[in-house]
XYZ file of N, CA and C in Angstrom:
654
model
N -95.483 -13.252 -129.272
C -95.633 -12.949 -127.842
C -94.963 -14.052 -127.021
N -93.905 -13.778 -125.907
C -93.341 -14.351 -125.422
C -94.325 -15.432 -124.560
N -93.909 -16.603 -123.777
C -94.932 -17.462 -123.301
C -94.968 -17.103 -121.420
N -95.843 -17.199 -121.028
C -95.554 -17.123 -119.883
C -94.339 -17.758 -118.418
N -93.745 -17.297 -117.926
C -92.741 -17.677 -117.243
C -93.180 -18.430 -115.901
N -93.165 -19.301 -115.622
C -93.774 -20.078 -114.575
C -92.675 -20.936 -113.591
N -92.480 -20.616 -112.117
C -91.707 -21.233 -111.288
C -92.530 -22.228 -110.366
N -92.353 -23.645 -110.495
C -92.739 -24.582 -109.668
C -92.046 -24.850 -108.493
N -93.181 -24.983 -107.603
C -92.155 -24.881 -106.120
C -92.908 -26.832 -105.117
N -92.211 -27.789 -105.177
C -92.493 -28.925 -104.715
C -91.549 -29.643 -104.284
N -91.841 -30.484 -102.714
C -90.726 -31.250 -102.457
C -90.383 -32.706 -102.918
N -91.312 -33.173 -103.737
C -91.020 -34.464 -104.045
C -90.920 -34.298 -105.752
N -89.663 -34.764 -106.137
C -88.995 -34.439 -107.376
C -89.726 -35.029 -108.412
N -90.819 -36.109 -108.355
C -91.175 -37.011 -109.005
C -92.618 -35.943 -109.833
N -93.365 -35.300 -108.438
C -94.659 -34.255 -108.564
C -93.783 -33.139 -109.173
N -92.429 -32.594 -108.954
C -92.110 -31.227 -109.807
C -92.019 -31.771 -111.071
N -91.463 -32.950 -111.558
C -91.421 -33.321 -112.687
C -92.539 -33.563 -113.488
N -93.737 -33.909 -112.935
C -94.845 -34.482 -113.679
C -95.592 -32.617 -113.823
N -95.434 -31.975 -112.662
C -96.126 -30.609 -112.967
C -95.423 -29.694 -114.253
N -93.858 -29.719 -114.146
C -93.232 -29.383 -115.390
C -93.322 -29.641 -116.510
N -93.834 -30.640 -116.335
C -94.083 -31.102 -117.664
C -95.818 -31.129 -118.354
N -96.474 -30.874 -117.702
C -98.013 -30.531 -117.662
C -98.096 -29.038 -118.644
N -96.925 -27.916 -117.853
C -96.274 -26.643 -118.047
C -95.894 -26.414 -118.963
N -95.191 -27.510 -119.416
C -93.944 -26.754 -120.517
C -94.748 -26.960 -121.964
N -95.933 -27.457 -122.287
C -96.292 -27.966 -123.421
C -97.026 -26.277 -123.736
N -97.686 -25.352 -122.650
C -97.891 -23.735 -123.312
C -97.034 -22.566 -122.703
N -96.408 -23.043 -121.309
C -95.795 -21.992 -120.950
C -94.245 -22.559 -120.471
N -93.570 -21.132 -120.049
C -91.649 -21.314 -119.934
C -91.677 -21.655 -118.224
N -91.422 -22.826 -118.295
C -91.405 -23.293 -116.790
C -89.839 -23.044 -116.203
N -89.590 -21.644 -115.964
C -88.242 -21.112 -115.474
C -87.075 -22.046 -114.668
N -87.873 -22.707 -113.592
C -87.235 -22.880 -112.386
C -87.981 -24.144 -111.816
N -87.533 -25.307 -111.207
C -88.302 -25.891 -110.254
C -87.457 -26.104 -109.107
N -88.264 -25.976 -108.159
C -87.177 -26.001 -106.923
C -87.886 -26.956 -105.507
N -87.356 -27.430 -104.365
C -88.125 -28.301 -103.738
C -88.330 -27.970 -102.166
N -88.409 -26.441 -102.063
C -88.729 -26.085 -100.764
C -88.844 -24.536 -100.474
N -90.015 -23.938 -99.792
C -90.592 -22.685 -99.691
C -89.227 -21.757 -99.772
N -88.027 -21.622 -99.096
C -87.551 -20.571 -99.120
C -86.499 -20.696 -100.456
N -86.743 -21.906 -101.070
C -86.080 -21.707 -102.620
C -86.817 -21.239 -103.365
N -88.108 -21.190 -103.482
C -89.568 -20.611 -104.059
C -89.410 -18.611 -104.104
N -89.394 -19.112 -102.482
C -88.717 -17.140 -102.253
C -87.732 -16.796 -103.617
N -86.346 -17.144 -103.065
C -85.129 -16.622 -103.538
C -85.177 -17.001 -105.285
N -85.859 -17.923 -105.271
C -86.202 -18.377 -107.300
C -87.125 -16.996 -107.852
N -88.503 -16.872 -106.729
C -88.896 -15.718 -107.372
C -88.865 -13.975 -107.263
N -87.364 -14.090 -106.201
C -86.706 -12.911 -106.407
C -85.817 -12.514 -107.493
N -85.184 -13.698 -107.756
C -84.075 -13.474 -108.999
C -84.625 -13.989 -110.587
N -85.473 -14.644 -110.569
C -86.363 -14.962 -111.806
C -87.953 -14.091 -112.628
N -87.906 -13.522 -111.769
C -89.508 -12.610 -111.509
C -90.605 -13.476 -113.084
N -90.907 -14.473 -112.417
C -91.962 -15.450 -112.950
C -93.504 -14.520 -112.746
N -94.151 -15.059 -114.189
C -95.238 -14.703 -113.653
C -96.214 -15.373 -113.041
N -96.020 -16.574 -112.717
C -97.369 -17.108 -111.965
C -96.032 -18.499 -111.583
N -96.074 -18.771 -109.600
C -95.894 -19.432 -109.206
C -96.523 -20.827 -108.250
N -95.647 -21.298 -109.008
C -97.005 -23.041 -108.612
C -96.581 -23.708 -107.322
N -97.152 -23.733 -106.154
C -96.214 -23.577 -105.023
C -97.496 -25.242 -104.201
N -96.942 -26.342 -103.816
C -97.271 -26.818 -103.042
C -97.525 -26.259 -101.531
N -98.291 -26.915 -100.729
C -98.399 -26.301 -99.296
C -97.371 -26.785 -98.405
N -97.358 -28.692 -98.331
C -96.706 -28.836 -97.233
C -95.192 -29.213 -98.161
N -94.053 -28.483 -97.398
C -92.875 -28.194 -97.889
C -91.894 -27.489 -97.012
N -90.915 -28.309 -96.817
C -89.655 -27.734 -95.947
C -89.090 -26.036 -95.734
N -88.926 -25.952 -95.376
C -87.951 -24.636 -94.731
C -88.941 -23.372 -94.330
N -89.966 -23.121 -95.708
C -91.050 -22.461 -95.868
C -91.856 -23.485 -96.047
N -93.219 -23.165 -95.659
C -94.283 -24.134 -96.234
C -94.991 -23.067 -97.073
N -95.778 -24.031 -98.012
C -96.379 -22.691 -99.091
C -97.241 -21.949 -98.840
N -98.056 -21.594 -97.499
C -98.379 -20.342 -97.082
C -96.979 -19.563 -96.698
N -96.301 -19.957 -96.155
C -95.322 -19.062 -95.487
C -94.764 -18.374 -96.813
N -93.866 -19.161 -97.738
C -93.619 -18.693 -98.898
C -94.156 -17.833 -99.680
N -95.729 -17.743 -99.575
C -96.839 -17.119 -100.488
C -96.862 -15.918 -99.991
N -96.733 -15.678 -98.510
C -97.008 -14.150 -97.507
C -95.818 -13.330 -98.090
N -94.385 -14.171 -98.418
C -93.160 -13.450 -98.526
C -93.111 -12.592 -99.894
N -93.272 -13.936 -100.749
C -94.152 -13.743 -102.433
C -94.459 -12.633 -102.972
N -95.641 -12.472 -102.113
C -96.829 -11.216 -102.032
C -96.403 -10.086 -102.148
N -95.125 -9.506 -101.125
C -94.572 -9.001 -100.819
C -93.136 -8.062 -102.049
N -93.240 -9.200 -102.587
C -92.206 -8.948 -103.763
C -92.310 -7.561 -104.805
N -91.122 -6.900 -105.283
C -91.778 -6.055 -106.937
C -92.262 -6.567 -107.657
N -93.411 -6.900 -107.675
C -94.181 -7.120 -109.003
C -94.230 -8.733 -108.713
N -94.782 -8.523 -107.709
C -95.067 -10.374 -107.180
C -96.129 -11.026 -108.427
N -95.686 -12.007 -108.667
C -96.432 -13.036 -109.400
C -97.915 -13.712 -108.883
N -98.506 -14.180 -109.841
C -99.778 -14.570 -109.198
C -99.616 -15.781 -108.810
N -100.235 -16.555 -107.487
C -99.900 -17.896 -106.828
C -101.303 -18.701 -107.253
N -100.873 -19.828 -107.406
C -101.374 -21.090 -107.833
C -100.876 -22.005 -106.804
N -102.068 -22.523 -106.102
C -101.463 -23.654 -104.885
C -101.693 -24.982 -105.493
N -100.827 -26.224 -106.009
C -101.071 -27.447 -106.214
C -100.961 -28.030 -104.705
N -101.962 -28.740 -104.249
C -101.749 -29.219 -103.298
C -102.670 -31.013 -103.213
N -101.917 -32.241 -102.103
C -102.712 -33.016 -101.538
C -104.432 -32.983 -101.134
N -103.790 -31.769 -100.178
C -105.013 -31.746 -99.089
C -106.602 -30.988 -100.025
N -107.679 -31.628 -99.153
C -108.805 -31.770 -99.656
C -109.691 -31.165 -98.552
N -109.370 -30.169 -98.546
C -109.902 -29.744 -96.961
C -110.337 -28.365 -96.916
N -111.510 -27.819 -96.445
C -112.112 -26.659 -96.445
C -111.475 -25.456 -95.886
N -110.823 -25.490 -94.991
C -109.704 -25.026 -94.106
C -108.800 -24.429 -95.126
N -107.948 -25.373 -95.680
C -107.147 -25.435 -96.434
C -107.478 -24.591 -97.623
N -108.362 -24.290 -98.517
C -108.863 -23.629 -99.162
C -108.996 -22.422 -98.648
N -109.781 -22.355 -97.444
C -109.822 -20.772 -97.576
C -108.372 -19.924 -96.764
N -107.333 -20.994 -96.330
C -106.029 -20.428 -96.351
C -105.315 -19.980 -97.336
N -105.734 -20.747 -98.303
C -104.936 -20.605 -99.214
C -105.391 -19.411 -100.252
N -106.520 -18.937 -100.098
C -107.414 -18.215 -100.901
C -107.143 -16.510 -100.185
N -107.030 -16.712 -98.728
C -106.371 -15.750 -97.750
C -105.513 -14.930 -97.877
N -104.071 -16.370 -98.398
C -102.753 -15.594 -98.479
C -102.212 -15.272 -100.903
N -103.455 -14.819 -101.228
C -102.987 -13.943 -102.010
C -103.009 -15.653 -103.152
N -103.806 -16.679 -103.309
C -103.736 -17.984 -104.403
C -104.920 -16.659 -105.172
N -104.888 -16.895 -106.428
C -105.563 -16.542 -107.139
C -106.506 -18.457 -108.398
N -105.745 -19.308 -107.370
C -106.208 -20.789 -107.984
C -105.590 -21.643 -106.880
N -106.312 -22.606 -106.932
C -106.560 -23.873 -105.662
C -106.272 -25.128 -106.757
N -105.535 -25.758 -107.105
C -105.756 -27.535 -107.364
C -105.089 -28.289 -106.541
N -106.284 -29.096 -106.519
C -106.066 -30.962 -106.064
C -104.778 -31.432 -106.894
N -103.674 -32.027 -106.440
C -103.056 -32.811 -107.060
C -103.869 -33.858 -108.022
N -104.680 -34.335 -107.131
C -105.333 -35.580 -107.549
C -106.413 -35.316 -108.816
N -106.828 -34.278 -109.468
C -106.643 -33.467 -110.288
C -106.523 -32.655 -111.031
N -104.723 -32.646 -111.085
C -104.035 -32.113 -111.745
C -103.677 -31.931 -113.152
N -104.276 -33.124 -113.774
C -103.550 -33.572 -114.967
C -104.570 -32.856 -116.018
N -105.465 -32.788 -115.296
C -106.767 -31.954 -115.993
C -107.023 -30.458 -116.173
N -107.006 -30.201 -114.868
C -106.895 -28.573 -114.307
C -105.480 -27.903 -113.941
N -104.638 -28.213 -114.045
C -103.456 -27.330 -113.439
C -103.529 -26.173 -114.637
N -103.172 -26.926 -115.909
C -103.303 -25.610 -116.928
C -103.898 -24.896 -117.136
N -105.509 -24.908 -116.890
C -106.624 -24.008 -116.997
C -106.710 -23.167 -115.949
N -105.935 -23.576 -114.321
C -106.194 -22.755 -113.584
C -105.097 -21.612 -113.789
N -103.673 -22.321 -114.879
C -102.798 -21.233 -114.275
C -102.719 -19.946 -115.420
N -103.901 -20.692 -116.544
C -104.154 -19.957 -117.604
C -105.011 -18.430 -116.755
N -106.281 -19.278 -115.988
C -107.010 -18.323 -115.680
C -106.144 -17.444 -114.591
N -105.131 -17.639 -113.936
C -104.226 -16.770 -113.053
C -103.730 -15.670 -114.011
N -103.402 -16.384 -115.038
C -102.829 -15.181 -116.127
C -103.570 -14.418 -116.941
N -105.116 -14.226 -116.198
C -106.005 -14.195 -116.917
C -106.280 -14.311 -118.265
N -106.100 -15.291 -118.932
C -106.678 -15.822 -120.125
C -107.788 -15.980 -120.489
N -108.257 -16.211 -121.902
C -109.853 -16.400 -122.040
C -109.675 -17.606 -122.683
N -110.514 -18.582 -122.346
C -110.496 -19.742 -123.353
C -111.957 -20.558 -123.199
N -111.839 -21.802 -123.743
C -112.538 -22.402 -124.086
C -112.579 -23.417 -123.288
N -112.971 -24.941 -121.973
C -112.702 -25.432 -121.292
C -113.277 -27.006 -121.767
N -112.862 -27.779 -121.914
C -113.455 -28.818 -122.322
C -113.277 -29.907 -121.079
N -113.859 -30.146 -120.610
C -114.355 -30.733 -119.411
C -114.820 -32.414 -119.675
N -114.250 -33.452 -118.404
C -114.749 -34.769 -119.007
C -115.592 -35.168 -118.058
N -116.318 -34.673 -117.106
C -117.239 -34.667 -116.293
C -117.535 -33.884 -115.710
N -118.979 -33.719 -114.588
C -119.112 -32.731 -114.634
C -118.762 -32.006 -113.536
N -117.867 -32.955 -112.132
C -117.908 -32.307 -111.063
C -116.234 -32.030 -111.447
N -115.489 -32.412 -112.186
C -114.493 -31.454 -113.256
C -115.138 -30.178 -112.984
N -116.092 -30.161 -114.147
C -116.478 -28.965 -114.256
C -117.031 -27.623 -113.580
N -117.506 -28.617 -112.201
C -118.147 -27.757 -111.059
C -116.643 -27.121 -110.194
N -116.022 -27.572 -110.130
C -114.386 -27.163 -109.611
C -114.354 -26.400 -110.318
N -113.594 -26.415 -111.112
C -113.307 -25.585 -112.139
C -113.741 -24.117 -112.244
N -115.176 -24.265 -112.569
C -115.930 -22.742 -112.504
C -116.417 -22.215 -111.110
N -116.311 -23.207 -110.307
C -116.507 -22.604 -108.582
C -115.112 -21.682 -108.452
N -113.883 -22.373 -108.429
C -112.897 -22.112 -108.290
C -112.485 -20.871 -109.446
N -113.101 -20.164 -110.432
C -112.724 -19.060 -111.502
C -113.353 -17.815 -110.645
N -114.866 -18.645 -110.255
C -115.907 -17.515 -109.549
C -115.296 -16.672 -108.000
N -114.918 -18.176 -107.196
C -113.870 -17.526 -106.617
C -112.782 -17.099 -106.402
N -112.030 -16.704 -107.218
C -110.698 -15.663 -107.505
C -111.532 -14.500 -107.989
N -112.950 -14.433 -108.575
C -112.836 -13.171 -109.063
C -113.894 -12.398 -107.459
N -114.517 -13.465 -107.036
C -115.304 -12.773 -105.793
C -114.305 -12.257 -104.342
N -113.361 -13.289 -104.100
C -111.880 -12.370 -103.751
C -111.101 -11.604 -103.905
N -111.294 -11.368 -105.144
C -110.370 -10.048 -105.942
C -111.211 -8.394 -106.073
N -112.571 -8.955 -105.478
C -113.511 -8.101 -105.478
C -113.933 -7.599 -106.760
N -114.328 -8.677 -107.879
C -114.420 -8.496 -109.495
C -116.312 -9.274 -109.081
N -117.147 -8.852 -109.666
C -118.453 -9.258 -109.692
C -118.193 -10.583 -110.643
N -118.914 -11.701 -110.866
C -119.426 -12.522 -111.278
C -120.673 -13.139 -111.583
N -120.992 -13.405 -113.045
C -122.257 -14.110 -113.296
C -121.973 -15.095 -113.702
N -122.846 -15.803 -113.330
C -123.078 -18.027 -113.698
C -124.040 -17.689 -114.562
N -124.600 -18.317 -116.220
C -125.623 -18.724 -116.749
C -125.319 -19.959 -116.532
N -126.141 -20.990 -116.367
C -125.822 -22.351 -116.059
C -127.472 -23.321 -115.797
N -127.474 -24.449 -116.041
C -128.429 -25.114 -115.824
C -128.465 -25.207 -114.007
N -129.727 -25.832 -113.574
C -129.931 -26.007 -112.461
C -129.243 -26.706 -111.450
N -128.901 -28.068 -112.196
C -128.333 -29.201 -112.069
C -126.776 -28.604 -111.800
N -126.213 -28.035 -112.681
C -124.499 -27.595 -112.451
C -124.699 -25.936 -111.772
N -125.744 -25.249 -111.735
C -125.702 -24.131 -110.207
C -125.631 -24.949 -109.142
N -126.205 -26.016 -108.804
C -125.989 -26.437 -107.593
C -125.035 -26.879 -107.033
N -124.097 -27.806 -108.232
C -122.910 -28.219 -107.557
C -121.735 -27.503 -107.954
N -121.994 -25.961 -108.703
C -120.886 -24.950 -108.065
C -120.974 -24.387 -106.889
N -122.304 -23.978 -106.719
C -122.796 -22.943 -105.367
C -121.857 -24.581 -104.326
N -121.926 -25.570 -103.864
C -121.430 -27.068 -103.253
C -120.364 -26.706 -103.498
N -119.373 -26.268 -104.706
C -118.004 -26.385 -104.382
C -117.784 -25.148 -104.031
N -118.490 -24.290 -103.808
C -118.199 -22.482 -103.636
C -118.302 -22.819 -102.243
N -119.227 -23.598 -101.809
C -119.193 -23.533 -99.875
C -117.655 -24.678 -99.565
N -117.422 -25.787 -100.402
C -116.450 -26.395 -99.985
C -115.118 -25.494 -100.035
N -114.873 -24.275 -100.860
C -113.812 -23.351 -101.056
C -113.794 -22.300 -100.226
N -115.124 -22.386 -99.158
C -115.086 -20.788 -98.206
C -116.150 -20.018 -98.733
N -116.695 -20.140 -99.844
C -117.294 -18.601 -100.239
C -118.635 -18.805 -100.058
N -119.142 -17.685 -99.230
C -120.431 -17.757 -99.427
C -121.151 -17.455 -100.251
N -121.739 -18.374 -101.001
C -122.096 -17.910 -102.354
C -123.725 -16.936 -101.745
N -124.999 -17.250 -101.172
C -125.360 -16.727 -100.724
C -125.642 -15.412 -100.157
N -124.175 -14.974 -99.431
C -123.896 -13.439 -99.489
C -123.504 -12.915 -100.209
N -122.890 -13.672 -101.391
C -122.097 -12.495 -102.867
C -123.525 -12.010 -103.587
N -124.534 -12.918 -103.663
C -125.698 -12.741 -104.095
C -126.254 -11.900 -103.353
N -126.745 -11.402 -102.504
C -127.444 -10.471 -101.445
C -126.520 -9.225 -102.044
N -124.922 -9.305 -101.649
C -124.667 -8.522 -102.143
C -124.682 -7.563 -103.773
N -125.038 -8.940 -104.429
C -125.035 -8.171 -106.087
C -123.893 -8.211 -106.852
N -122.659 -9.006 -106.063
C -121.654 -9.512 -106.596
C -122.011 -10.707 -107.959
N -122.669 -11.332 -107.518
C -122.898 -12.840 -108.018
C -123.983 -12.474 -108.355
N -124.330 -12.577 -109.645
C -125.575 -12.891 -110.407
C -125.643 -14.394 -110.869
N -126.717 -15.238 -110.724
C -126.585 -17.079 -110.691
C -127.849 -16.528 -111.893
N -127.770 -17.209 -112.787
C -129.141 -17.206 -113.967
C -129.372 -18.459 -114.408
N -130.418 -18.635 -114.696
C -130.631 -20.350 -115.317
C -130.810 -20.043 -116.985
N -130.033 -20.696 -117.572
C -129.350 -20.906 -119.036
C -130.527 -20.998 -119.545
N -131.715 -22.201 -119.315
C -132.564 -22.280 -120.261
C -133.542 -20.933 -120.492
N -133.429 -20.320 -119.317
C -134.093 -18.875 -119.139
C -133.418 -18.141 -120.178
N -132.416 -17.408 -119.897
C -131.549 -16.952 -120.992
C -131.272 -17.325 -122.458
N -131.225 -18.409 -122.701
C -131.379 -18.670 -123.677
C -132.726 -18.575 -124.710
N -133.858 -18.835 -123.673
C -134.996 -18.092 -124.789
C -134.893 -17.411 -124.907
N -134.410 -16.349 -124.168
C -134.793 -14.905 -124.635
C -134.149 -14.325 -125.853
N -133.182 -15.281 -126.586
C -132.471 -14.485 -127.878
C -131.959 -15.289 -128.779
N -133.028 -16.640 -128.455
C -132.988 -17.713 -130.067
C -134.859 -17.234 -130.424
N -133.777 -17.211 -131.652
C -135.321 -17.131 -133.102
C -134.872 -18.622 -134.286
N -136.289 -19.291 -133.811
C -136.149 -20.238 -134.890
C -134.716 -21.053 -134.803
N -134.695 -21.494 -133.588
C -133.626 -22.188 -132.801
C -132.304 -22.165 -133.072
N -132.064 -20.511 -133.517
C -130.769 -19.568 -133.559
C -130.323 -18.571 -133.023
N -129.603 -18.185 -132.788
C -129.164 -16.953 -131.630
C -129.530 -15.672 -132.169
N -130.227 -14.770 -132.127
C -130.207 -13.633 -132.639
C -129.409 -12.855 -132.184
N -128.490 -11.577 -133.007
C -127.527 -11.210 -132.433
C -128.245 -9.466 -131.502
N -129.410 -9.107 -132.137
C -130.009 -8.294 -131.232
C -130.334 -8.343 -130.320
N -131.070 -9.546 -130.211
C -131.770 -10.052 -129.131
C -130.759 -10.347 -127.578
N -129.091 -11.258 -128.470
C -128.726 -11.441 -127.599
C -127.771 -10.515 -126.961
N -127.954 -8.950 -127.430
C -127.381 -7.964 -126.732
C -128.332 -7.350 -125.950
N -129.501 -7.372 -126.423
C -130.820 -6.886 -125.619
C -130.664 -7.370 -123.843
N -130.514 -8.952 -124.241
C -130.661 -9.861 -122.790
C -128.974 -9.741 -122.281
N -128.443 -9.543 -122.649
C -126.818 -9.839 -122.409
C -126.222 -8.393 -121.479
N -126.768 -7.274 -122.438
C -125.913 -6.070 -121.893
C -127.054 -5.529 -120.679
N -128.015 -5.628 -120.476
C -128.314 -5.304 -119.020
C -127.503 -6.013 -117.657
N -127.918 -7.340 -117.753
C -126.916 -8.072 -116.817
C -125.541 -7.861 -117.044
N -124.685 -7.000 -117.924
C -123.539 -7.104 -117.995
C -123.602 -6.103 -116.852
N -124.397 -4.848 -117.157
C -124.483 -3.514 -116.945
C -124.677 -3.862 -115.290
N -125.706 -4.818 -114.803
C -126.320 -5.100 -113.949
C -124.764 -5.796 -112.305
N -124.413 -6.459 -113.738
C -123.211 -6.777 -112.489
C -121.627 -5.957 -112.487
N -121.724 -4.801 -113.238
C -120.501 -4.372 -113.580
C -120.822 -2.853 -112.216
């Protein structure tokens, strides 16, 4: 299976280089280019599937670029690497069609997992702390609560709280996805009794507890 085709769009040559290279170790990093309306014309004639587009950037800035994007045959999914750290900024970017948000600052951690999950992938996430980790799955929950895809959290208490914290720092009200029945939030240790026997998973048990809530949020 061919690898995924990926166009980086940044104005400082030093950040396209360090993101290309983050890239190229699982997927085909097509193109890098260093300003919104080269982003355009790269992903008219390249048709990438997932483009990595900074915000602030000459000619186009990467909203402007992203609206045009959108627009395309068979537009690619957007991934915003960006500076800014700002609530605003997030839910602009979440607005114009990002299906993933990263911090530059980090990048070195998350760029691949987010642009995996753009391509919707399934994997495994190994995390070196935990507000890593609260990004991370705030930021999965919201692409799928924007895309209008339901979502459930099993999760301890301690890490529901500081996703629901990065779900309000990203725009989303986590609150109303819940009212609505979008978002099911469950506490792990709950779930988890219900389908260890003799401090093993039973595989009945854990379809018993598993496929209602599947059923429940589908």
């Amino acid at each position: 299976m061919a690898n995924a085709r990926i166009l980086v769009a940044d104005d400082h040559a030093g950040t396209r280089a360090l993101i290309a290279s983050l890239l190229k170790s699982e997927f085909d990093v097509v193109a890098t280019v260093a300003d919104g309306q080269a982003a355009v014309a790269a992903t008219g004639a390249l048709h990438p599937d997932v483009v990595v587009l900074d915000i602030a950037m000459p000619m186009l800035n990467g909203f402007e670029a992203a609206a045009i994007i959108r627009e395309l045959p068979d537009a690619p999914r957007i991934v915003f690497c960006t500076a800014y750290d700002d609530v605003d900024f997030a839910k602009t970017a979440f607005a114009h069609g990002a299906t993933a948000l990263v911090r530059k600052r980090d990048m070195l951690v998350e760029l691949v997992s987010a642009v995996r999950r753009a391509l919707k992938f399934h994997g495994v996430y190994f995390y070196e702390d935990a507000p890593s980790l609260s990004r991370t799955v705030a930021s999965f929950i919201g692409e799928g609560l924007v895309a209008d895809q339901p979502a459930v959290l099993i999760a301890t208490a301690s890490h529901s709280a500081a996703i629901r914290e990065q779900l309000t720092a990203m725009g989303v009200d986590a609150e109303w996805w819940i009212e609505q029945g979008e978002l099911l939030m469950l506490d792990a240790d709950e779930v988890l009794n219900c389908f260890m026997v003799d401090e093993l998973p039973n595989a009945g048990r854990f379809e018993d507890t598993m496929n209602p809530i599947i059923d429940r949020a589908s």
